[in-house]
C-alpha positions as a printed NumPy array, in Angstrom:
array([[ -2.229,  14.09 , -14.6  ],
       [  0.004,  15.319, -17.17 ],
       [ -1.083,  13.978, -20.965],
       [ -3.645,  11.819, -19.043],
       [ -7.041,  11.247, -21.063],
       [-10.203,  10.209, -19.247],
       [-11.024,   6.62 , -20.306],
       [-14.396,   6.703, -18.189],
       [-15.467,   9.002, -15.823],
       [-13.22 ,   9.313, -12.593],
       [-10.703,   6.847, -14.384],
       [ -7.628,   8.347, -16.197],
       [ -4.962,   6.483, -18.322],
       [ -1.707,   7.885, -19.556],
       [  0.675,   6.008, -22.265],
       [ -1.507,   2.941, -22.393],
       [ -3.817,   1.452, -24.707],
       [ -6.802,   0.237, -22.951],
       [ -8.281,  -2.267, -22.646],
       [ -5.505,  -4.536, -22.1  ],
       [ -5.378,  -8.226, -20.501],
       [ -5.207,  -8.745, -16.769],
       [ -3.4  , -11.987, -17.778],
       [ -0.793, -10.252, -19.552],
       [  0.587,  -9.574, -16.102],
       [  1.989, -12.043, -13.625],
       [  2.129, -10.109, -10.476],
       [  0.263,  -7.32 ,  -8.565],
       [  1.561,  -5.407,  -5.724],
       [ -0.562,  -3.528,  -3.355],
       [  0.321,  -0.931,  -0.992],
       [ -1.962,  -1.32 ,   2.057],
       [ -2.833,   1.723,   4.146],
       [ -5.405,   3.871,   2.2  ],
       [ -5.2  ,   1.248,  -0.648],
       [ -5.96 ,  -1.931,   0.19 ],
       [ -7.852,  -0.931,   3.396],
       [ -9.606,   2.67 ,   3.774],
       [ -7.598,   3.8  ,   7.202],
       [ -4.115,   4.838,   7.892],
       [ -3.577,   2.208,  10.694],
       [ -0.7  ,   4.128,  12.341],
       [ -3.163,   7.257,  12.944],
       [ -5.696,   4.982,  14.531],
       [ -3.13 ,   3.358,  16.796],
       [ -2.196,   7.213,  17.828],
       [ -6.165,   7.536,  18.623],
       [ -5.437,   5.396,  21.585],
       [ -2.804,   7.773,  23.147],
       [ -4.604,  10.902,  22.007],
       [ -2.277,  11.693,  19.548],
       [ -4.204,  10.778,  16.468],
       [ -4.194,  14.534,  14.996],
       [ -0.401,  15.28 ,  15.588],
       [  0.625,  11.551,  13.956],
       [ -1.995,  12.047,  10.746],
       [ -0.599,  15.417,  10.247],
       [  2.884,  13.731,   9.801],
       [  1.357,  10.886,   7.878],
       [ -0.675,  13.476,   5.276],
       [  2.664,  15.264,   4.888],
       [  4.824,  12.154,   3.938],
       [  2.188,  10.897,   1.749],
       [  2.02 ,  13.719,  -0.188],
       [  5.889,  13.927,  -0.562],
       [  6.257,  17.094,   1.431],
       [  8.107,  15.07 ,   4.12 ],
       [ 10.826,  13.343,   2.049],
       [ 12.434,  11.109,   4.579],
       [ 10.059,   8.241,   5.077],
       [ 12.263,   6.511,   7.521],
       [ 12.717,   9.179,   9.74 ],
       [  8.955,  10.026,   9.294],
       [  7.76 ,   6.594,  10.451],
       [ 10.319,   6.394,  13.431],
       [  8.996,   9.784,  14.6  ],
       [  5.155,   8.435,  14.39 ],
       [  5.997,   5.252,  16.032],
       [  7.778,   6.676,  18.866],
       [  4.542,   8.387,  19.632],
       [  2.791,   4.752,  20.062],
       [  4.587,   3.964,  23.213],
       [  2.282,   2.767,  25.94 ],
       [ -0.217,   1.452,  23.279],
       [ -1.648,  -1.972,  24.233],
       [ -2.277,  -4.914,  22.221],
       [ -5.912,  -4.698,  23.266],
       [ -5.942,  -1.047,  21.607],
       [ -4.434,  -2.437,  18.666],
       [ -7.004,  -5.308,  18.427],
       [ -9.548,  -2.686,  18.592],
       [ -8.523,  -0.802,  15.567],
       [ -8.334,  -4.182,  13.77 ],
       [-11.772,  -5.312,  14.611],
       [-13.704,  -1.835,  14.618],
       [-11.876,   0.551,  12.381],
       [-10.056,  -1.845,   9.461],
       [-12.062,  -1.948,   6.405],
       [-11.184,  -3.263,   3.119],
       [-11.438,  -0.787,   0.427],
       [-14.381,  -0.728,  -2.118],
       [-13.829,  -3.282,  -4.905],
       [-10.54 ,  -4.9  ,  -3.003],
       [-11.804,  -8.303,  -2.995],
       [-12.996,  -8.369,  -6.453],
       [ -9.866,  -7.133,  -7.959],
       [ -7.696,  -9.457,  -5.966],
       [-10.046, -12.601,  -6.888],
       [ -9.863, -11.477, -10.462],
       [ -6.057, -11.227, -10.478],
       [ -5.659, -14.687,  -8.906],
       [ -8.121, -16.07 , -11.126],
       [ -6.244, -14.738, -14.197],
       [ -3.202, -16.515, -12.915],
       [ -1.179, -13.407, -10.988],
       [  0.575, -13.886,  -7.673],
       [ -0.264, -11.034,  -5.071],
       [  2.192,  -8.947,  -3.111],
       [  1.284,  -6.675,  -0.135],
       [  3.953,  -4.424,   0.685],
       [  3.272,  -1.724,   3.03 ],
       [  5.146,   0.992,   5.341],
       [  2.807,  -0.084,   7.846],
       [  2.782,  -3.059,  10.195],
       [  2.513,  -6.827,   9.861],
       [ -0.032,  -6.752,  12.884],
       [ -2.655,  -5.449,  10.604],
       [ -1.04 ,  -6.586,   7.288],
       [ -1.131, -10.606,   7.909],
       [ -4.911, -10.007,   8.915],
       [ -5.363,  -8.551,   5.239],
       [ -3.31 , -11.434,   3.763],
       [ -5.633, -13.821,   5.439],
       [ -8.641, -11.756,   4.216],
       [ -7.544, -11.641,   0.734],
       [ -5.468, -15.037,   0.596],
       [ -2.547, -12.935,  -0.426],
       [  0.937, -14.662,  -1.492],
       [  3.544, -12.583,  -0.266],
       [  3.685,  -9.854,   2.274],
       [  6.255,  -7.312,   3.251],
       [  5.623,  -4.561,   6.359],
       [  7.224,  -3.48 ,   9.338],
       [  7.199,  -4.798,  12.806],
       [  5.921,  -2.935,  15.76 ],
       [  8.231,  -3.686,  18.993],
       [  6.174,  -4.842,  22.322],
       [  7.152,  -5.873,  25.51 ],
       [  4.512,  -7.668,  27.794],
       [  1.841,  -6.548,  25.345],
       [  2.854,  -2.987,  25.194],
       [  4.3  ,  -1.333,  22.418],
       [  7.696,   0.414,  23.075],
       [  7.463,   3.195,  20.322],
       [ 10.247,   1.253,  18.382],
       [ 10.564,  -1.043,  15.452],
       [ 11.807,  -4.638,  15.272],
       [ 14.871,  -5.344,  12.81 ],
       [ 13.856,  -8.225,  10.537],
       [ 16.361,  -9.68 ,   7.63 ],
       [ 15.844,  -7.073,   5.096],
       [ 16.062,  -3.947,   7.677],
       [ 13.848,  -2.295,   9.804],
       [ 11.836,  -0.001,   7.703],
       [  9.632,  -0.915,   4.528],
       [ 10.198,   2.721,   2.858],
       [  9.866,   3.378,  -1.096],
       [ 13.223,   1.962,  -1.692],
       [ 12.347,  -1.176,   0.055],
       [  9.041,  -1.708,  -1.756],
       [ 10.835,  -0.988,  -5.086],
       [ 13.353,  -3.704,  -3.937],
       [ 10.5  ,  -6.177,  -2.668],
       [  8.545,  -5.972,  -6.201],
       [ 11.704,  -6.93 ,  -8.025],
       [ 12.708,  -9.36 ,  -5.576],
       [  9.441, -11.378,  -5.773],
       [  9.488, -10.839,  -9.529],
       [ 12.741, -12.63 ,  -9.663],
       [ 11.723, -15.259,  -7.21 ],
       [  8.587, -16.31 ,  -9.58 ],
       [ 10.759, -15.858, -12.578],
       [  9.445, -12.701, -14.387],
       [ 10.02 ,  -9.516, -15.518],
       [  9.276,  -6.055, -13.823],
       [  7.003,  -5.477, -17.222],
       [  4.903,  -8.043, -16.136],
       [  4.009,  -6.403, -12.668],
       [  1.26 ,  -4.21 , -11.453],
       [  1.72 ,  -1.575,  -8.923],
       [ -1.083,   0.109,  -7.007],
       [ -0.523,   2.837,  -4.294],
       [ -1.9  ,   5.993,  -3.267],
       [  1.291,   7.836,  -1.38 ],
       [  4.757,   9.037,  -2.505],
       [  6.509,   6.118,  -1.096],
       [  4.865,   4.034,  -3.736],
       [  6.357,   5.761,  -6.5  ],
       [  9.607,   3.904,  -6.61 ],
       [  7.654,   0.716,  -7.244],
       [  5.136,   2.08 ,  -9.507],
       [  8.356,   3.55 , -11.571],
       [  9.762,  -0.106, -12.4  ],
       [  6.408,  -1.896, -12.797],
       [  4.802,  -2.436, -16.162],
       [  1.459,  -1.   , -14.958],
       [  1.479,   1.669, -12.221],
       [ -1.837,   2.431, -10.781],
       [ -2.804,   5.414,  -8.336],
       [ -5.819,   4.75 ,  -6.328],
       [ -7.501,   7.859,  -4.815],
       [ -4.021,   9.081,  -4.626],
       [ -1.862,  12.189,  -3.792],
       [ -1.301,  14.547,  -6.932],
       [  2.236,  13.394,  -7.065],
       [  1.409,   9.758,  -7.506],
       [ -1.32 ,  10.431,  -9.822],
       [  1.149,  12.095, -12.273],
       [  3.538,   9.028, -11.946],
       [  0.663,   6.627, -12.78 ],
       [ -0.402,   4.992, -16.028],
       [ -3.863,   4.375, -14.504],
       [ -5.493,   7.035, -12.076],
       [ -8.68 ,   5.63 , -10.371],
       [-10.061,   8.922,  -8.861],
       [-13.573,   7.719,  -8.235],
       [-15.063,   4.461,  -7.166],
       [-13.282,   1.13 ,  -6.009],
       [-10.134,  -0.827,  -6.685],
       [-12.121,  -2.822,  -9.088],
       [-12.155,  -0.149, -11.544],
       [ -8.931,  -1.259, -12.862],
       [-10.932,  -3.941, -14.268],
       [-12.342,  -1.67 , -16.707],
       [ -8.859,  -1.265, -18.055],
       [ -7.545,  -4.827, -17.813],
       [-10.101,  -7.074, -19.202]])
């Protein structure tokens, strides 16, 4: 992380004076996969078709920024999910989806300080709505997997805003929700781990990289490299 200082072991800051007040912000936006939760859902779904390794390699390259077209990358990966059943998805949700350490603590603290919470994901509503319920999240934007008779087709469902929530859509969503609740982007916190989170991190008042790829850490004002999401509360009192 360029020009960063170690605020505490495994916690880097850049361009800010800490501690700041959590209540100075009004919206916190989270990526989902490998940020609010510990898994990449698409990789785990692909396990049902025996294609986890193949899909996970594309996911990793995309999150590192080595594959720059997120939409094309996602369509490629979703295309490999044809034939996965809703029962397979339910197993991933029940047995593999876990909240990241500190996620519940950070979200509760943010809500107690008066912030609204946004989950904005390049993943899928099937999992995002479950996480919304677990954490009492206010706003969710994610992709919808197309299914027919309880089986995934390998396609995505067009929504009012488009069919794929990529980096540009994450940025637009953060700004849209900020406008909706009557705040400026400078009053927003954006938390993510992959290169598709960078656009929303660049417009937010505070950008947070969580166990992130190198490119993302280099963009962030706060980088949590060790420990849970609640380590942000060491920077924001």
